[in-house]
Structures are given as structure tokens and as C-alpha cells.
Amino acid sequence: MLKLIGVSKIFAGNTINEKLALNDVSLSLAEGDFVTLVGSNGAGKSTLLNVIAGVFPPDGGRIFLDERDITDLPEYQRAGAIGRVFQNPLQGTAANMTVEENLVMAWKRGQRRGLRKAIHFKERAWFQEELKKLGLGLEDRLTAKVGLLSGGQRQALTLLMATLTRPQLLLLDEHTASLDPRTAEVVLNLTCQIVNEQKLTTIMVTHNLEQALTVGTRTVMMHEGKVVLDIQGAERKRMSVLDLMNLFEKNSGTSLKSDRVLLAAK
Amino acid sequence: MLDALTGTLEQGLLFALMVLGVYLTFRILDFADLTVDGSFTLGGAIAASIIFAGGNPWLATVVALCGGLLAGAVTGILNTTFRITPLLSGILTMTGLYSINLRVMGRANISLLRADTVITRFTSALHLDPAYGTVVLGLIVVGLVGVALYLFLKTEIGLALQATGDNEQMIRALGVNTDRMKLLGLALSNGMVSLSGALVAQNQQFADAGMGIGMIIAGLASVIIGEALIGTTTLRRTIIAVVCGSVIYRGVLALVLRLGLAPTDFKLLTALIVIVALASPQVKAWWQKGKQRQKGVSPDA
Ligand SMILES: Nc1ncnc2c1ncn2[C@@H]1O[C@H](COP(=O)(O)OP(=O)(O)OP(=O)(O)O)[C@@H](O)[C@H]1O
Ligand SMILES: [Mg+2]
């Protein structure tokens, strides 16, 4: 389904700030895999998602999506296959446009856009139905500007937008990290529900180790631009948060105890 | 007095097309496009030269509009293909246009006195009182362009263009080539600006190489005035606001002229209006901070 072969990414190459953000990453996802991706700050998780989405090209390696080599495609040409939700709720929606306008733009993700009127009666009713499923009361606010919504509402809306037409691949980058605990849980539950319903192949970045083991079907850990751990199935079922921490220490050669964020985000 | 009113209305409507163009780039596309000064003159220059040479004034006006589309596209290509900053792209096109406009006219100015223009043609075709011909024509053209702009912005492409100005990263992640949207927006905007220049030149019966100087700031002032007085709750309201802003702006200028200000001081006055509008949020913030301090509340609390 998704296949990365020897992908690397260097930021600020040939300067003193040179940073090898992705170091020869190879990763292969099967149809329906729900990967939780963990790793310390600066491990390269966001960079990995950005390279897959085509925000910037990798400096080495190839990326295949459903057997198709997408390495050289610009972001907007991959978008039809990839749905995304970002950490920052402001990033995934257009604040000065209405809820229904945002939805209709997402509905056309990856399709040809023409000089047809964008929103019709039919779509409105359907959007309302979909919004109702979020359970946040957004179905009554179709014509409200998105900038007026709360962070949680915006994030739930972004999630809906990313999955309104079924993406081949869903990329979630700490999409609940900036929400309060209760809203974060609502959005996470929504995520699991949508992913299960549509049987989406998904990568979800998280800093919460427990989440990394309980949510999804597979756990991948990164450290300094490399994949240091990749577990699924029975092996994953047996693993506890403590095991995960120990394994990480062994694989990466550093102590997790010093990594404040990994521990803090419980 | 009535003369002054129709004069203001004429000017306000004809310049409103330019203001709509400025609104499209500055507000919707969030692109500070400085091409405007050049493309306004370009419209006037093209229309005046064709009419002066005996060409059909309607055709001349359409050609002027196309010239503006092209000028905007050049700025767009500089910015999107060659990654030159928006400000510099606009300035480069504007500077180049200065020479081009002189070439088009073949001299520094063209008089259209007693020439056949769209305004004289329109007025005589409808047997209108010449005093109101421009106003009626202006209302029709601004109405058509305003409605067309509104309908366009509500299409699939139109929404993508709005989103490009609102959240470029998001709309690219939804599969839109934002470079193409910028190119389109800049072309349409400068098309409107050139159309405005063509009509203004025909109305004042001359075109000159300096007629576009300060046009951006005049446009911005009109947008700001309209938005402040009429509001921006919906797109329809904002487009109406922007057109009204243009008329009000011309009215203010006519008024201060009557009060004895020299016409050459217009530009300073316009700049001041824009400065006040842009500075007021900051001043308001300072003022509120000061008030809090007087009450003994720390502003950071
Ligand atoms: N645009 C950029 N320019 C230069 N360096 C960058 C850029 N983006 C990321 N980096 C660097 O690349 C490394 C990997 O960053 P990345 O954002 O992928 O980490 P991350 O695993 O997502 O971390 P976090 O958990 O903090 O989000 C970091 O050292 C970062 O400083
Ligand atoms: Mg990150």
C-alpha cells in the first residue's frame, strides 16, 4: 500500500546547521494498517509525514503509494489520495470561510475544480448529516465562519474534511495534542470510529505511549531520523508501556527518562 | 451642487472597478500587488490610443481589459514561477509598464476631446441626458462586474482562490495548485484595474502616463472605508461595501477640495486615511493597556 525505500531528508544542507532529519527510512504499510508513530522531539516524525504528503521532496529514496512511484509528484497532485490533520487546529481549515465552504472544498479533494457553483442544496443536507455524527452541534452552524469555532470543533471538522471522500492514506500529526483532555478524547474516539468504519490505512503521530499501544494495529518508534522499533500483532499485545520504554532505550541507546515529553504526555 | 454629486458618483463608480481589483488581491488573495499603478495607466493608454487612432471604443475597452489581464499574469509568473517576493514582483511589472505605457501612447498624453468614446456612444444610443450617461453606464458595468465577481468566488475554483489567500497550506493539502490560483487572481484583478483605467480615461477625455500614480493607496483607502462603514459579514456585503467605499472616498476628496485643499494634496490625504486605518488597531491596544495600567491592573494578568 505505502512503501518507503531508503528515504532521507537533510535540512539546511552544507551549512553548520545541517540536520539529517530522516536517515535512510524504509517502511512498508499494508492495506488497513493503523500505525501509531512515536519518538522523541525532533525524531523526524513530522518530517516523515511531510515527505509522504509531498510538502517537500526527500533528498534520497523512493516513495510508492499503491505501487505508484509518487516521489516526484507535487503535494497538490498527491492530495487526492492523502487526507491530513495537523497538530495546529488553525492549520487544517480556512478561518474566514464558512463551515460548508470548507467542507465542499474538502469534498473536491484531488478532483478537477471548475466554474460550477460550489454548494448546492443536496450537499448541504449531506454535510449536515455528516456533521451530526461528530456530535459537536456543528450541523446547525453550516454558514458560520470557521474562525468562530473552538479548537476542538475545528480539529473535528478537519478530521471530517480529511475523510469526507475516503483517502487511500490518512496522516494525523499529533492532532489531539493542542486540545484539552476531554476534547482530545472526543477527537481520538472519532478518529478510531472513522478509521474503522472506512478501513483506512493510517499513520498517527502521538506522544502518548499508552495511546501508542492501545490505539491502532501497529506501533512504530523513531529516533534521530531512524525507525528503531516496529511491532504489531501478538508482540504488540504483550507489550506494556514500560516494556516499550525499555525497548526504546535499548534500540536507541539513550535513556527515555531524560525525555521529558515522552513521559509527560500520559 | 447636483453637478458635484453626479461627478462624485461618476468617479466613484468608474474607480470602483479598480477598487474591486485591489480588494481581490489585497483582501481575498492576501497578495500585496503593486502592479495596480501600472495596469491602471495601461488600461487608459490602450483605450486612448485605439480610440485616438479611430478604433471602436468598445473594442478599445475590451483590449484594455485584456492588457490588464496580461500585466497581472506577468506579476503572477514572476512570483510563482521565479519565486520573487509578491512586493518585488508587482514593483517590477509596474516599473516595466511605465515604459510600455509610453510606447503604447507614443507620447506622454493623449487627448480624447470630441472623440467617440463608450460613454458618448452609450449615451446617444439610449438617448440619455449626457449629464447622467456616465453614471448609468458606470452603474451597469460595476453591477455586472460585481455580480460576476461574487458568482465566480462562489464557484469551485473561486472557493479554492479564496482559500489560497486564507490558508495556503490547507488548500494545497486538498489538492489545489495554489500557484495557479495566484496567477488567476492577479490576472483578474489587474484586468478589472485596466478596465477601470480605460473607462476613467474615456470619461475625463484624456490619458497620461502618470494617471495611475497612487492608485493602490486610493484603492486601499476605498476598501478600508467601505469595510469599516458597511461591514464584511458576508461576501456579498463586502463587495457592496467596497463599491460604496469607492464612491464615499471620491466624495470625501470632492468635499475637501471644496473646502480649499489643493488637488495636489490629495495623495497625502489618502495616505493619511490609510495610515489612520492601519494604525488604529495598534493605537487602540496601547490605549486599552494604558487604561488598565491606570486602574492598577497589570496588562499581562
Ligand atoms: N523546515 C525545517 N528546516 C530546518 N530544520 C527542520 C525543518 N523541519 C524540521 N527540521 C528539523 O528536523 C528535525 C526533525 O523534525 P520533526 O519536526 O520531523 O520532528 P518531530 O519528530 O515531529 O518532533 P516533535 O515531536 O517535536 O514534533 C528536527 O531537528 C528539526 O529541527
Ligand atoms: Mg512533529
mmCIF file with all atom_site columns, N, CA and C in Angstrom, chain B residues 155-185:
data_model
loop_
_atom_site.group_PDB
_atom_site.id
_atom_site.type_symbol
_atom_site.label_atom_id
_atom_site.label_alt_id
_atom_site.label_comp_id
_atom_site.label_asym_id
_atom_site.label_entity_id
_atom_site.label_seq_id
_atom_site.pdbx_PDB_ins_code
_atom_site.Cartn_x
_atom_site.Cartn_y
_atom_site.Cartn_z
_atom_site.occupancy
_atom_site.B_iso_or_equiv
_atom_site.pdbx_formal_charge
_atom_site.auth_seq_id
_atom_site.auth_comp_id
_atom_site.auth_asym_id
_atom_site.auth_atom_id
_atom_site.pdbx_PDB_model_num
ATOM 1  N N  . THR B 1 155 ? -17.835 29.743 -6.979  1.00 0.00 ? 155 THR B N  1
ATOM 2  C CA . THR B 1 155 ? -17.650 28.503 -7.740  1.00 0.00 ? 155 THR B CA 1
ATOM 3  C C  . THR B 1 155 ? -16.563 27.666 -7.066  1.00 0.00 ? 155 THR B C  1
ATOM 4  N N  . GLU B 1 156 ? -16.369 26.472 -7.592  1.00 0.00 ? 156 GLU B N  1
ATOM 5  C CA . GLU B 1 156 ? -15.341 25.587 -7.031  1.00 0.00 ? 156 GLU B CA 1
ATOM 6  C C  . GLU B 1 156 ? -13.964 26.253 -7.113  1.00 0.00 ? 156 GLU B C  1
ATOM 7  N N  . ILE B 1 157 ? -13.672 26.816 -8.292  1.00 0.00 ? 157 ILE B N  1
ATOM 8  C CA . ILE B 1 157 ? -12.379 27.490 -8.436  1.00 0.00 ? 157 ILE B CA 1
ATOM 9  C C  . ILE B 1 157 ? -12.326 28.717 -7.539  1.00 0.00 ? 157 ILE B C  1
ATOM 10 N N  . GLY B 1 158 ? -13.439 29.439 -7.465  1.00 0.00 ? 158 GLY B N  1
ATOM 11 C CA . GLY B 1 158 ? -13.493 30.645 -6.646  1.00 0.00 ? 158 GLY B CA 1
ATOM 12 C C  . GLY B 1 158 ? -13.207 30.356 -5.181  1.00 0.00 ? 158 GLY B C  1
ATOM 13 N N  . LEU B 1 159 ? -13.798 29.290 -4.658  1.00 0.00 ? 159 LEU B N  1
ATOM 14 C CA . LEU B 1 159 ? -13.532 28.909 -3.267  1.00 0.00 ? 159 LEU B CA 1
ATOM 15 C C  . LEU B 1 159 ? -12.054 28.571 -3.088  1.00 0.00 ? 159 LEU B C  1
ATOM 16 N N  . ALA B 1 160 ? -11.491 27.853 -4.064  1.00 0.00 ? 160 ALA B N  1
ATOM 17 C CA . ALA B 1 160 ? -10.077 27.488 -3.971  1.00 0.00 ? 160 ALA B CA 1
ATOM 18 C C  . ALA B 1 160 ? -9.208  28.747 -3.968  1.00 0.00 ? 160 ALA B C  1
ATOM 19 N N  . LEU B 1 161 ? -9.636  29.752 -4.727  1.00 0.00 ? 161 LEU B N  1
ATOM 20 C CA . LEU B 1 161 ? -8.879  31.008 -4.765  1.00 0.00 ? 161 LEU B CA 1
ATOM 21 C C  . LEU B 1 161 ? -8.970  31.731 -3.415  1.00 0.00 ? 161 LEU B C  1
ATOM 22 N N  . GLN B 1 162 ? -10.168 31.763 -2.856  1.00 0.00 ? 162 GLN B N  1
ATOM 23 C CA . GLN B 1 162 ? -10.315 32.380 -1.529  1.00 0.00 ? 162 GLN B CA 1
ATOM 24 C C  . GLN B 1 162 ? -9.452  31.652 -0.499  1.00 0.00 ? 162 GLN B C  1
ATOM 25 N N  . ALA B 1 163 ? -9.468  30.332 -0.562  1.00 0.00 ? 163 ALA B N  1
ATOM 26 C CA . ALA B 1 163 ? -8.722  29.547 0.418   1.00 0.00 ? 163 ALA B CA 1
ATOM 27 C C  . ALA B 1 163 ? -7.216  29.742 0.245   1.00 0.00 ? 163 ALA B C  1
ATOM 28 N N  . THR B 1 164 ? -6.789  30.007 -0.979  1.00 0.00 ? 164 THR B N  1
ATOM 29 C CA . THR B 1 164 ? -5.368  30.259 -1.211  1.00 0.00 ? 164 THR B CA 1
ATOM 30 C C  . THR B 1 164 ? -4.911  31.478 -0.409  1.00 0.00 ? 164 THR B C  1
ATOM 31 N N  . GLY B 1 165 ? -5.776  32.482 -0.332  1.00 0.00 ? 165 GLY B N  1
ATOM 32 C CA . GLY B 1 165 ? -5.437  33.665 0.454   1.00 0.00 ? 165 GLY B CA 1
ATOM 33 C C  . GLY B 1 165 ? -5.624  33.439 1.946   1.00 0.00 ? 165 GLY B C  1
ATOM 34 N N  . ASP B 1 166 ? -6.494  32.507 2.296   1.00 0.00 ? 166 ASP B N  1
ATOM 35 C CA . ASP B 1 166 ? -6.855  32.298 3.690   1.00 0.00 ? 166 ASP B CA 1
ATOM 36 C C  . ASP B 1 166 ? -5.891  31.320 4.367   1.00 0.00 ? 166 ASP B C  1
ATOM 37 N N  . ASN B 1 167 ? -5.662  30.190 3.743   1.00 0.00 ? 167 ASN B N  1
ATOM 38 C CA . ASN B 1 167 ? -4.813  29.155 4.343   1.00 0.00 ? 167 ASN B CA 1
ATOM 39 C C  . ASN B 1 167 ? -4.213  28.320 3.216   1.00 0.00 ? 167 ASN B C  1
ATOM 40 N N  . GLU B 1 168 ? -3.093  28.811 2.716   1.00 0.00 ? 168 GLU B N  1
ATOM 41 C CA . GLU B 1 168 ? -2.492  28.221 1.525   1.00 0.00 ? 168 GLU B CA 1
ATOM 42 C C  . GLU B 1 168 ? -2.123  26.752 1.746   1.00 0.00 ? 168 GLU B C  1
ATOM 43 N N  . GLN B 1 169 ? -1.565  26.481 2.913   1.00 0.00 ? 169 GLN B N  1
ATOM 44 C CA . GLN B 1 169 ? -1.124  25.125 3.219   1.00 0.00 ? 169 GLN B CA 1
ATOM 45 C C  . GLN B 1 169 ? -2.289  24.139 3.180   1.00 0.00 ? 169 GLN B C  1
ATOM 46 N N  . MET B 1 170 ? -3.414  24.575 3.751   1.00 0.00 ? 170 MET B N  1
ATOM 47 C CA . MET B 1 170 ? -4.572  23.703 3.810   1.00 0.00 ? 170 MET B CA 1
ATOM 48 C C  . MET B 1 170 ? -5.118  23.389 2.425   1.00 0.00 ? 170 MET B C  1
ATOM 49 N N  . ILE B 1 171 ? -5.244  24.398 1.594   1.00 0.00 ? 171 ILE B N  1
ATOM 50 C CA . ILE B 1 171 ? -5.880  24.148 0.298   1.00 0.00 ? 171 ILE B CA 1
ATOM 51 C C  . ILE B 1 171 ? -4.937  23.373 -0.616  1.00 0.00 ? 171 ILE B C  1
ATOM 52 N N  . ARG B 1 172 ? -3.628  23.505 -0.386  1.00 0.00 ? 172 ARG B N  1
ATOM 53 C CA . ARG B 1 172 ? -2.708  22.677 -1.160  1.00 0.00 ? 172 ARG B CA 1
ATOM 54 C C  . ARG B 1 172 ? -2.837  21.215 -0.737  1.00 0.00 ? 172 ARG B C  1
ATOM 55 N N  . ALA B 1 173 ? -3.035  21.011 0.561   1.00 0.00 ? 173 ALA B N  1
ATOM 56 C CA . ALA B 1 173 ? -3.232  19.642 1.049   1.00 0.00 ? 173 ALA B CA 1
ATOM 57 C C  . ALA B 1 173 ? -4.551  19.068 0.541   1.00 0.00 ? 173 ALA B C  1
ATOM 58 N N  . LEU B 1 174 ? -5.423  19.947 0.032   1.00 0.00 ? 174 LEU B N  1
ATOM 59 C CA . LEU B 1 174 ? -6.680  19.459 -0.546  1.00 0.00 ? 174 LEU B CA 1
ATOM 60 C C  . LEU B 1 174 ? -6.580  19.358 -2.066  1.00 0.00 ? 174 LEU B C  1
ATOM 61 N N  . GLY B 1 175 ? -5.365  19.506 -2.583  1.00 0.00 ? 175 GLY B N  1
ATOM 62 C CA . GLY B 1 175 ? -5.165  19.211 -3.997  1.00 0.00 ? 175 GLY B CA 1
ATOM 63 C C  . GLY B 1 175 ? -5.262  20.390 -4.944  1.00 0.00 ? 175 GLY B C  1
ATOM 64 N N  . VAL B 1 176 ? -5.107  21.614 -4.432  1.00 0.00 ? 176 VAL B N  1
ATOM 65 C CA . VAL B 1 176 ? -5.175  22.767 -5.325  1.00 0.00 ? 176 VAL B CA 1
ATOM 66 C C  . VAL B 1 176 ? -3.777  23.286 -5.615  1.00 0.00 ? 176 VAL B C  1
ATOM 67 N N  . ASN B 1 177 ? -3.514  23.551 -6.878  1.00 0.00 ? 177 ASN B N  1
ATOM 68 C CA . ASN B 1 177 ? -2.260  24.177 -7.275  1.00 0.00 ? 177 ASN B CA 1
ATOM 69 C C  . ASN B 1 177 ? -2.362  25.674 -6.955  1.00 0.00 ? 177 ASN B C  1
ATOM 70 N N  . THR B 1 178 ? -1.808  26.052 -5.813  1.00 0.00 ? 178 THR B N  1
ATOM 71 C CA . THR B 1 178 ? -2.014  27.429 -5.343  1.00 0.00 ? 178 THR B CA 1
ATOM 72 C C  . THR B 1 178 ? -1.303  28.445 -6.235  1.00 0.00 ? 178 THR B C  1
ATOM 73 N N  . ASP B 1 179 ? -0.241  28.030 -6.898  1.00 0.00 ? 179 ASP B N  1
ATOM 74 C CA . ASP B 1 179 ? 0.427   28.939 -7.827  1.00 0.00 ? 179 ASP B CA 1
ATOM 75 C C  . ASP B 1 179 ? -0.528  29.373 -8.931  1.00 0.00 ? 179 ASP B C  1
ATOM 76 N N  . ARG B 1 180 ? -1.285  28.392 -9.424  1.00 0.00 ? 180 ARG B N  1
ATOM 77 C CA . ARG B 1 180 ? -2.217  28.714 -10.496 1.00 0.00 ? 180 ARG B CA 1
ATOM 78 C C  . ARG B 1 180 ? -3.312  29.650 -9.997  1.00 0.00 ? 180 ARG B C  1
ATOM 79 N N  . MET B 1 181 ? -3.738  29.469 -8.750  1.00 0.00 ? 181 MET B N  1
ATOM 80 C CA . MET B 1 181 ? -4.764  30.340 -8.180  1.00 0.00 ? 181 MET B CA 1
ATOM 81 C C  . MET B 1 181 ? -4.271  31.786 -8.076  1.00 0.00 ? 181 MET B C  1
ATOM 82 N N  . LYS B 1 182 ? -3.004  31.933 -7.666  1.00 0.00 ? 182 LYS B N  1
ATOM 83 C CA . LYS B 1 182 ? -2.447  33.285 -7.544  1.00 0.00 ? 182 LYS B CA 1
ATOM 84 C C  . LYS B 1 182 ? -2.371  33.954 -8.909  1.00 0.00 ? 182 LYS B C  1
ATOM 85 N N  . LEU B 1 183 ? -1.925  33.187 -9.886  1.00 0.00 ? 183 LEU B N  1
ATOM 86 C CA . LEU B 1 183 ? -1.828  33.702 -11.244 1.00 0.00 ? 183 LEU B CA 1
ATOM 87 C C  . LEU B 1 183 ? -3.199  34.183 -11.714 1.00 0.00 ? 183 LEU B C  1
ATOM 88 N N  . LEU B 1 184 ? -4.205  33.346 -11.501 1.00 0.00 ? 184 LEU B N  1
ATOM 89 C CA . LEU B 1 184 ? -5.566  33.669 -11.920 1.00 0.00 ? 184 LEU B CA 1
ATOM 90 C C  . LEU B 1 184 ? -6.069  34.922 -11.202 1.00 0.00 ? 184 LEU B C  1
ATOM 91 N N  . GLY B 1 185 ? -5.863  34.971 -9.894  1.00 0.00 ? 185 GLY B N  1
ATOM 92 C CA . GLY B 1 185 ? -6.334  36.101 -9.114  1.00 0.00 ? 185 GLY B CA 1
ATOM 93 C C  . GLY B 1 185 ? -5.673  37.402 -9.540  1.00 0.00 ? 185 GLY B C  1
#
